[in-house]
Amino acid sequence: MRSPDVVLNNLVSKSKNEGYVFDRLYRNLYNPEFYLKAYAKIYSKLGNMTKGSDGNTIDGFSLKRIDSLIDSLKNESYQPKPSRRVYIPKSNGKKRPLGIPSFDDKLIQEIIRMILEAIYEGTFQESSHGFRPNRSCHTALNQVKRTFTGIRWFIEGDIESFFDRIDHHVLVNILTKRIRDDKFIRLIWKFLKAGFVEDWRFHSTYSGTPQGGIVSPLLSNIYLNELDKYIVEYMSRFNKAEKRAINKEYKRREYLVYKQRKKLKACWDDLPLERKQEEIKKYKALKQSLLAVDFADPMDSNYKRMRYVRYADDFIIGVIGSKEDCLKIKQDLTVFLEDKLKLGLSQDKTLITNSSNKARFLGYDIQVKRSSHTKTDKNGNLRKTQNVRCKLYMPAEKWINKLKEYKALKITKDGKWKATHRSYLINHDDLEIISMYNAEIRGMYNYYKLAHNVHRLNYFYYFMKYSFLRTLGAKYRSSVAAIYKRFKHNGLLGIPYKTKSGMKTRYFYKDGFQRVDNEVVLQCDTLPKFVKYIGRTSLIDRLSAEKCEYCGKKDTALEMHHIRKLKDLKGKSLWEQHMIARQRKTLALCVSCHKDLHKGKLN
C-alpha cells in the first residue's frame, strides 16, 4: 500500500491544473494506512469520547475495526449513521444545532476531507479564510485592514441559514466538475443524506451539511468558492481607472503655497524681522490649508474599486464608488446566490454602511477613519499618513457581555457596576480557579489583540480581578482585603503550589493588553504543502505492535483504551498508574484485558 502522504502530494501536484479531472479516488479508502493517519489526527479530541447515535465512541479502536470498515466500503454496504443532534448556546442567546457523528463516520469523513483538501485547497481564492490551513479570523481581519484603505462603503454580507440550506444537487454538481469517480461521489451522497436523530426520532436531511461533521466545513468552502470566483470576475468588471483624477481644489491651494514660497524667496533678505514672521505665519497657514484637502478627487466618479473578504458564510465587501453602486452589487449578489447556489441573501441583515461609520465583521467593528494627522516623510515633507486608513475596534459590548456570561458582573438597580463572586467555582481548587480566570482573560485578549482600542480590556481585567478575589473570599468566608493580603506574592496576586522541584506560584494574569500591529499574517501557499511522510506515529506503532501494554501478551489483536482527561484518573488501579506514569490518555490492551477493564476486574 502506498503512503497516504505520497498519494495526497500527487493529488496536490495535479490540482494546480484547473482542467484536470480526478478519478479512482475511492480505492484510497481500501488503504489501512489512510485510516491510521486519520485516527492519529483526530484521536486526541475530547468529542471522540461522546457517544454517537450508535452508542459507540473511539474507545476500543482496533485494526480489526479498520478491516471491517474497508470490507463494507468494498461492497458499498457501508451506511453512515444518522448524527445525534444536540444544541449549543450562541452568543446572542439562541441555540445552534450540532450533529455528533459516530466515530466510524468521523474516521471516514477525515479521509474524505484529506482527499478533498488536496484537490481543492490550491484552487481557493485569497479572499477565503474560514476552515483552511494557516488561515483564521485574524488573517481575514488583517486582510480587511490591509486592503480596505480608502473604502467609502461597506456591504456586510449575511447568507440566510447557510449551513442548513446548502443544496445537495448543486454541491454534487460542483464536485463532479473535478471528480469522476461514481463510488466516491455516492459515498459523499450517503453522508449528506444520513439524517439526524433528535429526541429518539429520525429526521431526514434534504439540504445542508451537518454542523459538527468533519468534512462539512470543507464542503461549505467548496460550495462558496463559486461565490468567491463570481465576485473576482465581478470586480474585474467593476474596477475602473488606474488612479483618481487630481483634486482641482488641491491644485489651487498648492499653487498658492508655491506662489507664497516663491515670493518669500525673492525678497527674504530685504524684509524686516516682524514682516518675516508675518509672512512665515501666512505660509504655514496656506500649508495647513493644503493638507486639509485630498490630493486625489475623492468624488471622482470614473474611479471605482471593490474589495472582498470572506470567513465561512460571513463576508464583507468594501466599495469605492456611490451608494447606488452598492445597491446594484447587493442586488446582483442576491440574484447570483438564488439562481446559481439556491441560497438567500438576507435583505434586512445585509447592511450598506458608510465607511465613516462602523461595520461589524467577525466580532470586530471596522471603520475607515478620516484624519488630518500629519507626519514628516524622509524628504522632510509633511504628509497625511492616517487619512482613510482602515481601523479595527473591539466593541464594548463584547467584554461586557462576556462578564455577564461568566457571572462576574452585577449591575445594581441604580445602574452601578459591581464585580461579584462566581458561586459555581467555589468548590474548585484554588489553582483551577486562577487558571480559569487567566484563560478567560487571555482568550479575550488573544482574539481582540488586533484592535486599536484593545487597551480597553483593562476594564474587563479590573472586574475579573475583583471577581476572582470575591470568589476566593466567598470560598474562605473572608473579605477582599484579607484575601488580597493572603495571596499577594512579590507584589503580585498569585496562588502558591508544591512541585517536585519545590514551591512555585501561579500568578493572576499580568501580561497587559498591548495591541499587536505587525503580526505576521499566515498566508496559505498557492500550492498547499503537505507534511512529507515521516513514518508512523508512536500511537500507531503501539496499536500495531501486537503486544498488550498491561499483561504483556504478544502476537495478539489489540484495542486502544481511551479516557477523556488524565486528571480524571485516581491512580488506585495498576492500569491507571500505568497511564499516569506515562502521561498518556491511551492504553493498548488485548481484547480480554480491555473487557476486564470495563467490567472493573483489571487491577
PDB file of N, CA and C in Angstrom, residues 8 28 39 62 71 83 91 116 222 259 267 437 504 577-578 581:
ATOM      1  N   LEU A   8      -1.496  11.965  -1.334  1.00  0.00           N
ATOM      2  CA  LEU A   8      -2.016  13.332  -1.191  1.00  0.00           C
ATOM      3  C   LEU A   8      -1.144  14.341  -1.935  1.00  0.00           C
ATOM      4  N   ASN A  28      -8.599   4.634  -2.484  1.00  0.00           N
ATOM      5  CA  ASN A  28      -7.774   5.025  -1.337  1.00  0.00           C
ATOM      6  C   ASN A  28      -8.429   4.638  -0.008  1.00  0.00           C
ATOM      7  N   TYR A  39      -6.883   8.398  12.149  1.00  0.00           N
ATOM      8  CA  TYR A  39      -7.023   8.126  13.584  1.00  0.00           C
ATOM      9  C   TYR A  39      -6.010   8.934  14.394  1.00  0.00           C
ATOM     10  N   SER A  62      -9.440  -0.482  16.927  1.00  0.00           N
ATOM     11  CA  SER A  62      -8.522  -1.586  16.635  1.00  0.00           C
ATOM     12  C   SER A  62      -8.314  -1.733  15.138  1.00  0.00           C
ATOM     13  N   ASP A  71     -14.062  -3.614   4.384  1.00  0.00           N
ATOM     14  CA  ASP A  71     -14.914  -4.632   3.746  1.00  0.00           C
ATOM     15  C   ASP A  71     -16.273  -4.051   3.365  1.00  0.00           C
ATOM     16  N   SER A  83     -26.495  11.372  12.558  1.00  0.00           N
ATOM     17  CA  SER A  83     -25.808  12.046  13.660  1.00  0.00           C
ATOM     18  C   SER A  83     -26.790  12.336  14.793  1.00  0.00           C
ATOM     19  N   SER A  91     -23.864  33.253  21.160  1.00  0.00           N
ATOM     20  CA  SER A  91     -23.611  34.485  21.919  1.00  0.00           C
ATOM     21  C   SER A  91     -24.849  35.373  22.015  1.00  0.00           C
ATOM     22  N   LEU A 116     -10.223  15.587  -0.397  1.00  0.00           N
ATOM     23  CA  LEU A 116     -10.831  16.787  -0.995  1.00  0.00           C
ATOM     24  C   LEU A 116      -9.953  18.015  -0.774  1.00  0.00           C
ATOM     25  N   ILE A 222     -15.975  24.596  -0.576  1.00  0.00           N
ATOM     26  CA  ILE A 222     -16.077  24.220  -1.990  1.00  0.00           C
ATOM     27  C   ILE A 222     -17.332  24.854  -2.595  1.00  0.00           C
ATOM     28  N   LYS A 259       3.274  79.963  -4.763  1.00  0.00           N
ATOM     29  CA  LYS A 259       3.394  81.409  -5.017  1.00  0.00           C
ATOM     30  C   LYS A 259       3.943  82.131  -3.799  1.00  0.00           C
ATOM     31  N   CYS A 267      12.375  88.051  -1.893  1.00  0.00           N
ATOM     32  CA  CYS A 267      12.582  89.277  -1.113  1.00  0.00           C
ATOM     33  C   CYS A 267      12.931  89.018   0.349  1.00  0.00           C
ATOM     34  N   TYR A 437      -9.665  31.855  35.370  1.00  0.00           N
ATOM     35  CA  TYR A 437      -9.704  33.310  35.166  1.00  0.00           C
ATOM     36  C   TYR A 437      -8.623  33.737  34.168  1.00  0.00           C
ATOM     37  N   LYS A 504       6.204  26.786  43.911  1.00  0.00           N
ATOM     38  CA  LYS A 504       6.070  27.730  42.799  1.00  0.00           C
ATOM     39  C   LYS A 504       4.800  28.540  42.996  1.00  0.00           C
ATOM     40  N   GLN A 577      -2.350   3.760  37.136  1.00  0.00           N
ATOM     41  CA  GLN A 577      -0.989   4.167  37.471  1.00  0.00           C
ATOM     42  C   GLN A 577      -0.096   4.094  36.236  1.00  0.00           C
ATOM     43  N   HIS A 578      -0.335   3.074  35.416  1.00  0.00           N
ATOM     44  CA  HIS A 578       0.429   2.899  34.173  1.00  0.00           C
ATOM     45  C   HIS A 578       0.236   4.110  33.251  1.00  0.00           C
ATOM     46  N   ALA A 581       1.756   7.401  34.874  1.00  0.00           N
ATOM     47  CA  ALA A 581       3.223   7.419  34.838  1.00  0.00           C
ATOM     48  C   ALA A 581       3.742   7.804  33.461  1.00  0.00           C
TER      49      ALA A 581
END
